[in-house]
Amino acid sequence: MLAPRMRKVALVAVVIGIVVGGVVAIFAAPLIAVVVAAVIALPTAVSALLATRRRMWLAGTTIHASNGLVERRIDVAQAASVEFVVRAARVSQVVLRIGDGRRVRTVPLALYTADGGRELDVLGLRKLADALSASELAPAAAAASLLIDQLRAEARGAGLEERPLYRAVALARDAGRVPQTVLTDAEVAALSN
């Protein structure tokens, strides 16, 4: 979903760099124009292209995250903290933040707009719920329960208002906790019912 947009951002950055470099070339030496164009275009273009290389997958209970250069891992079964983070804005997002005491990983679960949204696929939700169930942490069990309720809502073809992840966004908006908030354990438990 993001890869085509990131490629466009990279292309626009390169075009802007070339245009600015061309203007600078009129008034300065060609070498200075090339340096200016590179300084303007390269950071944005490289970061946008690296964003298209980001991958996240779950193997057993270990979440692997790679940005194309470095791969990081976190074992969900050994989690020290599990919390839902909701960002309520024009494009609302629900992520699961998992920490093991040394590092933290965020797993994007859903993106919602005014007229719909996209959620993590069913298989991904199920594998994540299973990995969270392997943890002895109470918030991990609550998170697994919420994800299973999300799966049940998807299986019966429930509308957005009946899906726990969408209700998390509505809860944050109604409470006025925008643009970003962490759901409490009581709120996660309430969403599971």
PDB file of N, CA, C and O in Angstrom, residues 63 74-84 96-106 132 135-141 143 182 185:
ATOM      1  N   ILE A  63       8.999 -11.978  16.486  1.00  0.00           N
ATOM      2  CA  ILE A  63       8.710 -10.993  15.451  1.00  0.00           C
ATOM      3  C   ILE A  63      10.035 -10.527  14.865  1.00  0.00           C
ATOM      4  O   ILE A  63      10.941 -10.108  15.592  1.00  0.00           O
ATOM      5  N   ILE A  74      12.299  -9.728  18.242  1.00  0.00           N
ATOM      6  CA  ILE A  74      11.796  -9.671  19.612  1.00  0.00           C
ATOM      7  C   ILE A  74      10.908 -10.889  19.826  1.00  0.00           C
ATOM      8  O   ILE A  74      10.069 -11.212  18.984  1.00  0.00           O
ATOM      9  N   ASP A  75      11.122 -11.582  20.938  1.00  0.00           N
ATOM     10  CA  ASP A  75      10.337 -12.777  21.246  1.00  0.00           C
ATOM     11  C   ASP A  75       9.097 -12.359  22.026  1.00  0.00           C
ATOM     12  O   ASP A  75       9.195 -11.836  23.138  1.00  0.00           O
ATOM     13  N   VAL A  76       7.947 -12.588  21.443  1.00  0.00           N
ATOM     14  CA  VAL A  76       6.681 -12.181  22.058  1.00  0.00           C
ATOM     15  C   VAL A  76       6.435 -12.955  23.342  1.00  0.00           C
ATOM     16  O   VAL A  76       5.888 -12.417  24.309  1.00  0.00           O
ATOM     17  N   ALA A  77       6.854 -14.218  23.395  1.00  0.00           N
ATOM     18  CA  ALA A  77       6.644 -15.033  24.589  1.00  0.00           C
ATOM     19  C   ALA A  77       7.417 -14.492  25.788  1.00  0.00           C
ATOM     20  O   ALA A  77       7.044 -14.738  26.930  1.00  0.00           O
ATOM     21  N   GLN A  78       8.492 -13.741  25.545  1.00  0.00           N
ATOM     22  CA  GLN A  78       9.308 -13.159  26.611  1.00  0.00           C
ATOM     23  C   GLN A  78       8.998 -11.681  26.838  1.00  0.00           C
ATOM     24  O   GLN A  78       9.791 -10.971  27.458  1.00  0.00           O
ATOM     25  N   ALA A  79       7.862 -11.218  26.368  1.00  0.00           N
ATOM     26  CA  ALA A  79       7.519  -9.792  26.438  1.00  0.00           C
ATOM     27  C   ALA A  79       7.395  -9.315  27.879  1.00  0.00           C
ATOM     28  O   ALA A  79       6.856 -10.008  28.741  1.00  0.00           O
ATOM     29  N   ALA A  80       7.905  -8.115  28.124  1.00  0.00           N
ATOM     30  CA  ALA A  80       7.770  -7.467  29.430  1.00  0.00           C
ATOM     31  C   ALA A  80       6.646  -6.451  29.415  1.00  0.00           C
ATOM     32  O   ALA A  80       6.119  -6.077  30.463  1.00  0.00           O
ATOM     33  N   SER A  81       6.261  -5.982  28.220  1.00  0.00           N
ATOM     34  CA  SER A  81       5.152  -5.033  28.101  1.00  0.00           C
ATOM     35  C   SER A  81       4.434  -5.260  26.780  1.00  0.00           C
ATOM     36  O   SER A  81       5.067  -5.521  25.763  1.00  0.00           O
ATOM     37  N   VAL A  82       3.118  -5.184  26.840  1.00  0.00           N
ATOM     38  CA  VAL A  82       2.272  -5.298  25.656  1.00  0.00           C
ATOM     39  C   VAL A  82       1.180  -4.254  25.815  1.00  0.00           C
ATOM     40  O   VAL A  82       0.461  -4.254  26.818  1.00  0.00           O
ATOM     41  N   GLU A  83       1.074  -3.349  24.838  1.00  0.00           N
ATOM     42  CA  GLU A  83       0.050  -2.303  24.931  1.00  0.00           C
ATOM     43  C   GLU A  83      -0.435  -1.905  23.546  1.00  0.00           C
ATOM     44  O   GLU A  83       0.293  -1.987  22.565  1.00  0.00           O
ATOM     45  N   PHE A  84      -1.701  -1.497  23.513  1.00  0.00           N
ATOM     46  CA  PHE A  84      -2.296  -0.999  22.281  1.00  0.00           C
ATOM     47  C   PHE A  84      -2.118   0.512  22.239  1.00  0.00           C
ATOM     48  O   PHE A  84      -2.458   1.205  23.203  1.00  0.00           O
ATOM     49  N   LEU A  96       0.137  -2.478  17.982  1.00  0.00           N
ATOM     50  CA  LEU A  96       0.451  -3.217  19.194  1.00  0.00           C
ATOM     51  C   LEU A  96       1.924  -2.991  19.480  1.00  0.00           C
ATOM     52  O   LEU A  96       2.777  -3.274  18.629  1.00  0.00           O
ATOM     53  N   ARG A  97       2.227  -2.434  20.653  1.00  0.00           N
ATOM     54  CA  ARG A  97       3.618  -2.166  21.026  1.00  0.00           C
ATOM     55  C   ARG A  97       4.059  -3.246  22.002  1.00  0.00           C
ATOM     56  O   ARG A  97       3.453  -3.431  23.053  1.00  0.00           O
ATOM     57  N   ILE A  98       5.123  -3.959  21.629  1.00  0.00           N
ATOM     58  CA  ILE A  98       5.621  -5.076  22.420  1.00  0.00           C
ATOM     59  C   ILE A  98       7.061  -4.775  22.811  1.00  0.00           C
ATOM     60  O   ILE A  98       7.888  -4.469  21.962  1.00  0.00           O
ATOM     61  N   GLY A  99       7.346  -4.870  24.107  1.00  0.00           N
ATOM     62  CA  GLY A  99       8.696  -4.615  24.599  1.00  0.00           C
ATOM     63  C   GLY A  99       9.196  -5.773  25.428  1.00  0.00           C
ATOM     64  O   GLY A  99       8.425  -6.445  26.117  1.00  0.00           O
ATOM     65  N   ASP A 100      10.494  -6.019  25.362  1.00  0.00           N
ATOM     66  CA  ASP A 100      11.080  -7.097  26.165  1.00  0.00           C
ATOM     67  C   ASP A 100      12.042  -6.564  27.234  1.00  0.00           C
ATOM     68  O   ASP A 100      12.811  -7.315  27.813  1.00  0.00           O
ATOM     69  N   GLY A 101      11.995  -5.279  27.492  1.00  0.00           N
ATOM     70  CA  GLY A 101      12.880  -4.676  28.481  1.00  0.00           C
ATOM     71  C   GLY A 101      14.069  -3.969  27.856  1.00  0.00           C
ATOM     72  O   GLY A 101      14.573  -2.997  28.401  1.00  0.00           O
ATOM     73  N   ARG A 102      14.538  -4.452  26.721  1.00  0.00           N
ATOM     74  CA  ARG A 102      15.674  -3.826  26.032  1.00  0.00           C
ATOM     75  C   ARG A 102      15.245  -3.094  24.774  1.00  0.00           C
ATOM     76  O   ARG A 102      15.807  -2.082  24.407  1.00  0.00           O
ATOM     77  N   ARG A 103      14.275  -3.631  24.082  1.00  0.00           N
ATOM     78  CA  ARG A 103      13.831  -3.009  22.831  1.00  0.00           C
ATOM     79  C   ARG A 103      12.320  -3.117  22.711  1.00  0.00           C
ATOM     80  O   ARG A 103      11.694  -3.928  23.380  1.00  0.00           O
ATOM     81  N   VAL A 104      11.785  -2.298  21.846  1.00  0.00           N
ATOM     82  CA  VAL A 104      10.335  -2.243  21.637  1.00  0.00           C
ATOM     83  C   VAL A 104      10.065  -2.343  20.141  1.00  0.00           C
ATOM     84  O   VAL A 104      10.750  -1.719  19.334  1.00  0.00           O
ATOM     85  N   ARG A 105       9.056  -3.108  19.778  1.00  0.00           N
ATOM     86  CA  ARG A 105       8.612  -3.220  18.389  1.00  0.00           C
ATOM     87  C   ARG A 105       7.145  -2.857  18.328  1.00  0.00           C
ATOM     88  O   ARG A 105       6.369  -3.192  19.217  1.00  0.00           O
ATOM     89  N   THR A 106       6.769  -2.194  17.260  1.00  0.00           N
ATOM     90  CA  THR A 106       5.358  -1.889  17.037  1.00  0.00           C
ATOM     91  C   THR A 106       4.870  -2.695  15.841  1.00  0.00           C
ATOM     92  O   THR A 106       5.536  -2.757  14.810  1.00  0.00           O
ATOM     93  N   LEU A 132       1.063 -14.223  21.340  1.00  0.00           N
ATOM     94  CA  LEU A 132       0.760 -13.515  22.589  1.00  0.00           C
ATOM     95  C   LEU A 132       0.256 -14.474  23.653  1.00  0.00           C
ATOM     96  O   LEU A 132       0.520 -14.297  24.850  1.00  0.00           O
ATOM     97  N   SER A 135       2.798 -16.050  26.017  1.00  0.00           N
ATOM     98  CA  SER A 135       3.402 -15.226  27.064  1.00  0.00           C
ATOM     99  C   SER A 135       2.672 -15.418  28.379  1.00  0.00           C
ATOM    100  O   SER A 135       1.479 -15.700  28.416  1.00  0.00           O
ATOM    101  N   GLU A 136       3.389 -15.251  29.486  1.00  0.00           N
ATOM    102  CA  GLU A 136       2.779 -15.348  30.811  1.00  0.00           C
ATOM    103  C   GLU A 136       2.285 -13.992  31.304  1.00  0.00           C
ATOM    104  O   GLU A 136       1.723 -13.892  32.392  1.00  0.00           O
ATOM    105  N   LEU A 137       2.460 -12.959  30.520  1.00  0.00           N
ATOM    106  CA  LEU A 137       2.085 -11.599  30.883  1.00  0.00           C
ATOM    107  C   LEU A 137       0.576 -11.403  30.719  1.00  0.00           C
ATOM    108  O   LEU A 137       0.005 -11.764  29.691  1.00  0.00           O
ATOM    109  N   ALA A 138      -0.084 -10.836  31.739  1.00  0.00           N
ATOM    110  CA  ALA A 138      -1.536 -10.623  31.683  1.00  0.00           C
ATOM    111  C   ALA A 138      -1.953  -9.695  30.534  1.00  0.00           C
ATOM    112  O   ALA A 138      -2.926 -10.005  29.832  1.00  0.00           O
ATOM    113  N   PRO A 139      -1.262  -8.569  30.287  1.00  0.00           N
ATOM    114  CA  PRO A 139      -1.650  -7.741  29.141  1.00  0.00           C
ATOM    115  C   PRO A 139      -1.507  -8.471  27.798  1.00  0.00           C
ATOM    116  O   PRO A 139      -2.245  -8.193  26.861  1.00  0.00           O
ATOM    117  N   ALA A 140      -0.581  -9.423  27.716  1.00  0.00           N
ATOM    118  CA  ALA A 140      -0.443 -10.197  26.484  1.00  0.00           C
ATOM    119  C   ALA A 140      -1.658 -11.092  26.281  1.00  0.00           C
ATOM    120  O   ALA A 140      -2.164 -11.229  25.168  1.00  0.00           O
ATOM    121  N   ALA A 141      -2.154 -11.684  27.369  1.00  0.00           N
ATOM    122  CA  ALA A 141      -3.361 -12.512  27.274  1.00  0.00           C
ATOM    123  C   ALA A 141      -4.565 -11.659  26.884  1.00  0.00           C
ATOM    124  O   ALA A 141      -5.400 -12.083  26.071  1.00  0.00           O
ATOM    125  N   ALA A 143      -4.456  -8.872  25.148  1.00  0.00           N
ATOM    126  CA  ALA A 143      -4.257  -8.498  23.745  1.00  0.00           C
ATOM    127  C   ALA A 143      -4.630  -9.658  22.829  1.00  0.00           C
ATOM    128  O   ALA A 143      -5.282  -9.464  21.800  1.00  0.00           O
ATOM    129  N   VAL A 182      -2.364   5.526  24.712  1.00  0.00           N
ATOM    130  CA  VAL A 182      -2.173   4.112  25.020  1.00  0.00           C
ATOM    131  C   VAL A 182      -3.404   3.658  25.787  1.00  0.00           C
ATOM    132  O   VAL A 182      -3.801   4.297  26.764  1.00  0.00           O
ATOM    133  N   ASP A 185      -5.455  -1.202  30.612  1.00  0.00           N
ATOM    134  CA  ASP A 185      -5.861  -2.608  30.675  1.00  0.00           C
ATOM    135  C   ASP A 185      -7.372  -2.736  30.756  1.00  0.00           C
ATOM    136  O   ASP A 185      -7.959  -3.639  30.147  1.00  0.00           O
TER     137      ASP A 185
END
